[in-house]
């Protein structure tokens, strides 16, 4: 889990831009509740990037593709998330695809990352498999 001073209050706006509160969106997922859909898992991983929660990022990564460690860029700030497309990834699917664009800033620089990510469900738990940047 990220250090306490970076974790948002449950009543505050969720960093993933769902429009919901942190306590009703990514908060419980980051705390260990299974994400019901691939999109919810993707959103929680975006929020984990915002909060620099590398433990959760590795935890939600499929064992077949998970890196040994994750080096997060401490001065890169993730500012906004837009979901572009989603395929399957529902509570009864085994696989899902979510395409998103995530906007960042680093000092005076601004940019965005667009990725089409694949997810797999194992039991009740969705995990990130891999992604195609483009
Ligand atoms: Zn969220």
PDB file of C-alpha atoms and ligand atoms in Angstrom:
ATOM      1  CA  UNK A   1       0.000   0.000   0.000  1.00  0.00           C
ATOM      2  CA  UNK A   2       1.159   3.558  -0.637  1.00  0.00           C
ATOM      3  CA  UNK A   3       2.114   5.620   2.369  1.00  0.00           C
ATOM      4  CA  UNK A   4      -0.803   7.103   4.290  1.00  0.00           C
ATOM      5  CA  UNK A   5      -0.261  10.713   3.295  1.00  0.00           C
ATOM      6  CA  UNK A   6      -0.858   9.922  -0.384  1.00  0.00           C
ATOM      7  CA  UNK A   7      -4.007   7.818   0.007  1.00  0.00           C
ATOM      8  CA  UNK A   8      -7.111   9.915  -0.711  1.00  0.00           C
ATOM      9  CA  UNK A   9      -9.959  10.258   1.717  1.00  0.00           C
ATOM     10  CA  UNK A  10     -12.824   7.824   0.942  1.00  0.00           C
ATOM     11  CA  UNK A  11     -15.176  10.764   0.294  1.00  0.00           C
ATOM     12  CA  UNK A  12     -12.866  12.505  -2.168  1.00  0.00           C
ATOM     13  CA  UNK A  13     -13.021  12.170  -5.941  1.00  0.00           C
ATOM     14  CA  UNK A  14     -11.430   8.979  -7.209  1.00  0.00           C
ATOM     15  CA  UNK A  15      -8.150   9.659  -9.064  1.00  0.00           C
ATOM     16  CA  UNK A  16      -9.299   7.401 -11.951  1.00  0.00           C
ATOM     17  CA  UNK A  17     -11.894  10.008 -13.055  1.00  0.00           C
ATOM     18  CA  UNK A  18     -14.856   7.638 -12.814  1.00  0.00           C
ATOM     19  CA  UNK A  19     -16.804  10.478 -11.203  1.00  0.00           C
ATOM     20  CA  UNK A  20     -17.307   8.316  -8.117  1.00  0.00           C
ATOM     21  CA  UNK A  21     -15.741   8.658  -4.691  1.00  0.00           C
ATOM     22  CA  UNK A  22     -12.492   6.881  -3.870  1.00  0.00           C
ATOM     23  CA  UNK A  23     -14.331   4.826  -1.232  1.00  0.00           C
ATOM     24  CA  UNK A  24     -16.895   3.575  -3.785  1.00  0.00           C
ATOM     25  CA  UNK A  25     -14.410   3.081  -6.628  1.00  0.00           C
ATOM     26  CA  UNK A  26     -10.707   2.207  -6.477  1.00  0.00           C
ATOM     27  CA  UNK A  27     -10.258   2.455  -2.693  1.00  0.00           C
ATOM     28  CA  UNK A  28     -11.627  -0.994  -1.787  1.00  0.00           C
ATOM     29  CA  UNK A  29      -9.894  -2.624  -4.776  1.00  0.00           C
ATOM     30  CA  UNK A  30      -6.522  -1.197  -3.740  1.00  0.00           C
ATOM     31  CA  UNK A  31      -7.239  -2.486  -0.238  1.00  0.00           C
ATOM     32  CA  UNK A  32      -7.703  -6.044  -1.551  1.00  0.00           C
ATOM     33  CA  UNK A  33     -11.315  -6.447  -2.696  1.00  0.00           C
ATOM     34  CA  UNK A  34     -11.537  -8.205  -6.080  1.00  0.00           C
ATOM     35  CA  UNK A  35     -12.361  -5.865  -8.968  1.00  0.00           C
ATOM     36  CA  UNK A  36     -15.674  -7.019 -10.504  1.00  0.00           C
ATOM     37  CA  UNK A  37     -14.645  -6.148 -14.059  1.00  0.00           C
ATOM     38  CA  UNK A  38     -11.475  -5.751 -16.094  1.00  0.00           C
ATOM     39  CA  UNK A  39     -12.215  -2.034 -16.385  1.00  0.00           C
ATOM     40  CA  UNK A  40     -12.422  -1.662 -12.611  1.00  0.00           C
ATOM     41  CA  UNK A  41      -9.080  -3.435 -12.282  1.00  0.00           C
ATOM     42  CA  UNK A  42      -7.583  -1.200 -14.960  1.00  0.00           C
ATOM     43  CA  UNK A  43      -8.902   1.875 -13.139  1.00  0.00           C
ATOM     44  CA  UNK A  44      -7.460   0.677  -9.844  1.00  0.00           C
ATOM     45  CA  UNK A  45      -4.087   0.183 -11.509  1.00  0.00           C
ATOM     46  CA  UNK A  46      -4.213   3.708 -12.928  1.00  0.00           C
ATOM     47  CA  UNK A  47      -5.014   4.982  -9.422  1.00  0.00           C
ATOM     48  CA  UNK A  48      -2.100   2.924  -8.087  1.00  0.00           C
ATOM     49  CA  UNK A  49       0.159   4.698 -10.589  1.00  0.00           C
ATOM     50  CA  UNK A  50      -1.203   8.045  -9.328  1.00  0.00           C
ATOM     51  CA  UNK A  51      -0.497   6.993  -5.725  1.00  0.00           C
ATOM     52  CA  UNK A  52       2.790   5.273  -6.659  1.00  0.00           C
ATOM     53  CA  UNK A  53       1.598   2.056  -5.086  1.00  0.00           C
ATOM     54  CA  UNK A  54       4.080  -0.335  -6.685  1.00  0.00           C
ATOM     55  CA  UNK A  55       3.141  -3.197  -4.347  1.00  0.00           C
ATOM     56  CA  UNK A  56      -0.421  -3.186  -5.662  1.00  0.00           C
ATOM     57  CA  UNK A  57       0.766  -2.838  -9.272  1.00  0.00           C
ATOM     58  CA  UNK A  58       2.858  -5.981  -8.985  1.00  0.00           C
ATOM     59  CA  UNK A  59       0.109  -7.734  -7.057  1.00  0.00           C
ATOM     60  CA  UNK A  60      -2.472  -7.113  -9.778  1.00  0.00           C
ATOM     61  CA  UNK A  61      -0.090  -8.278 -12.521  1.00  0.00           C
ATOM     62  CA  UNK A  62      -0.575 -11.768 -13.966  1.00  0.00           C
ATOM     63  CA  UNK A  63       2.157 -14.142 -12.771  1.00  0.00           C
ATOM     64  CA  UNK A  64       3.030 -15.101 -16.364  1.00  0.00           C
ATOM     65  CA  UNK A  65       4.050 -11.541 -17.303  1.00  0.00           C
ATOM     66  CA  UNK A  66       4.807  -9.885 -13.946  1.00  0.00           C
ATOM     67  CA  UNK A  67       8.201  -8.170 -13.739  1.00  0.00           C
ATOM     68  CA  UNK A  68      10.415  -8.853 -10.725  1.00  0.00           C
ATOM     69  CA  UNK A  69      10.294  -5.237  -9.703  1.00  0.00           C
ATOM     70  CA  UNK A  70       8.831  -1.970 -10.832  1.00  0.00           C
ATOM     71  CA  UNK A  71      10.689   1.305 -11.037  1.00  0.00           C
ATOM     72  CA  UNK A  72       8.155   4.142 -10.839  1.00  0.00           C
ATOM     73  CA  UNK A  73       9.090   7.574 -12.083  1.00  0.00           C
ATOM     74  CA  UNK A  74       8.640   9.634  -8.899  1.00  0.00           C
ATOM     75  CA  UNK A  75       8.244  13.014 -10.603  1.00  0.00           C
ATOM     76  CA  UNK A  76       5.845  11.870 -13.289  1.00  0.00           C
ATOM     77  CA  UNK A  77       2.304  12.936 -12.413  1.00  0.00           C
ATOM     78  CA  UNK A  78      -0.714  11.127 -13.848  1.00  0.00           C
ATOM     79  CA  UNK A  79      -3.449  13.710 -14.309  1.00  0.00           C
ATOM     80  CA  UNK A  80      -6.386  12.208 -16.165  1.00  0.00           C
ATOM     81  CA  UNK A  81      -7.711   8.901 -17.467  1.00  0.00           C
ATOM     82  CA  UNK A  82     -10.012   8.335 -20.427  1.00  0.00           C
ATOM     83  CA  UNK A  83     -11.346   4.868 -21.262  1.00  0.00           C
ATOM     84  CA  UNK A  84     -11.397   4.553 -25.052  1.00  0.00           C
ATOM     85  CA  UNK A  85     -12.689   1.030 -25.616  1.00  0.00           C
ATOM     86  CA  UNK A  86     -13.551  -2.151 -23.740  1.00  0.00           C
ATOM     87  CA  UNK A  87     -14.158  -5.712 -24.928  1.00  0.00           C
ATOM     88  CA  UNK A  88     -15.642  -8.358 -22.584  1.00  0.00           C
ATOM     89  CA  UNK A  89     -14.020  -8.220 -19.134  1.00  0.00           C
ATOM     90  CA  UNK A  90     -17.341  -8.630 -17.320  1.00  0.00           C
ATOM     91  CA  UNK A  91     -17.926 -10.615 -14.128  1.00  0.00           C
ATOM     92  CA  UNK A  92     -18.546 -13.833 -16.136  1.00  0.00           C
ATOM     93  CA  UNK A  93     -15.828 -13.412 -18.738  1.00  0.00           C
ATOM     94  CA  UNK A  94     -12.391 -14.945 -18.449  1.00  0.00           C
ATOM     95  CA  UNK A  95     -10.619 -12.345 -20.543  1.00  0.00           C
ATOM     96  CA  UNK A  96     -11.034  -8.692 -21.244  1.00  0.00           C
ATOM     97  CA  UNK A  97      -9.488  -5.816 -23.135  1.00  0.00           C
ATOM     98  CA  UNK A  98      -9.499  -2.188 -22.052  1.00  0.00           C
ATOM     99  CA  UNK A  99      -8.046   0.594 -24.156  1.00  0.00           C
ATOM    100  CA  UNK A 100      -7.286   3.861 -22.408  1.00  0.00           C
ATOM    101  CA  UNK A 101      -5.463   7.127 -22.716  1.00  0.00           C
ATOM    102  CA  UNK A 102      -3.698   8.409 -19.610  1.00  0.00           C
ATOM    103  CA  UNK A 103      -2.487  12.001 -19.471  1.00  0.00           C
ATOM    104  CA  UNK A 104       0.665  12.917 -17.558  1.00  0.00           C
ATOM    105  CA  UNK A 105       2.848  15.845 -16.740  1.00  0.00           C
ATOM    106  CA  UNK A 106       6.468  15.988 -15.713  1.00  0.00           C
ATOM    107  CA  UNK A 107       7.798  19.435 -14.929  1.00  0.00           C
ATOM    108  CA  UNK A 108       6.799  21.620 -17.876  1.00  0.00           C
ATOM    109  CA  UNK A 109       6.201  18.626 -20.141  1.00  0.00           C
ATOM    110  CA  UNK A 110       2.785  17.211 -20.947  1.00  0.00           C
ATOM    111  CA  UNK A 111       1.866  14.068 -22.762  1.00  0.00           C
ATOM    112  CA  UNK A 112      -0.328  11.031 -22.866  1.00  0.00           C
ATOM    113  CA  UNK A 113       0.009   7.289 -23.074  1.00  0.00           C
ATOM    114  CA  UNK A 114      -2.468   5.226 -25.038  1.00  0.00           C
ATOM    115  CA  UNK A 115      -2.523   1.513 -24.362  1.00  0.00           C
ATOM    116  CA  UNK A 116      -4.699  -1.455 -25.228  1.00  0.00           C
ATOM    117  CA  UNK A 117      -4.386  -3.734 -22.204  1.00  0.00           C
ATOM    118  CA  UNK A 118      -5.316  -7.385 -21.839  1.00  0.00           C
ATOM    119  CA  UNK A 119      -6.716  -8.795 -18.615  1.00  0.00           C
ATOM    120  CA  UNK A 120      -7.468 -12.300 -17.424  1.00  0.00           C
ATOM    121  CA  UNK A 121      -9.737 -13.478 -14.624  1.00  0.00           C
ATOM    122  CA  UNK A 122      -8.596 -16.205 -12.298  1.00  0.00           C
ATOM    123  CA  UNK A 123     -11.352 -17.120  -9.872  1.00  0.00           C
ATOM    124  CA  UNK A 124     -12.796 -13.798  -8.701  1.00  0.00           C
ATOM    125  CA  UNK A 125      -9.649 -11.882  -9.400  1.00  0.00           C
ATOM    126  CA  UNK A 126      -8.889  -9.913 -12.536  1.00  0.00           C
ATOM    127  CA  UNK A 127      -5.253  -9.403 -13.364  1.00  0.00           C
ATOM    128  CA  UNK A 128      -3.321  -7.353 -15.877  1.00  0.00           C
ATOM    129  CA  UNK A 129      -1.644  -9.502 -18.537  1.00  0.00           C
ATOM    130  CA  UNK A 130       0.012  -7.121 -20.981  1.00  0.00           C
ATOM    131  CA  UNK A 131      -0.577  -4.100 -23.161  1.00  0.00           C
ATOM    132  CA  UNK A 132       0.094  -2.719 -26.588  1.00  0.00           C
ATOM    133  CA  UNK A 133       1.108   0.930 -26.593  1.00  0.00           C
ATOM    134  CA  UNK A 134       0.027   2.922 -29.598  1.00  0.00           C
TER     135      UNK A 134
HETATM  136 ZN1  LIG B   1     -11.479   4.799  -9.293  1.00  0.00          ZN
END
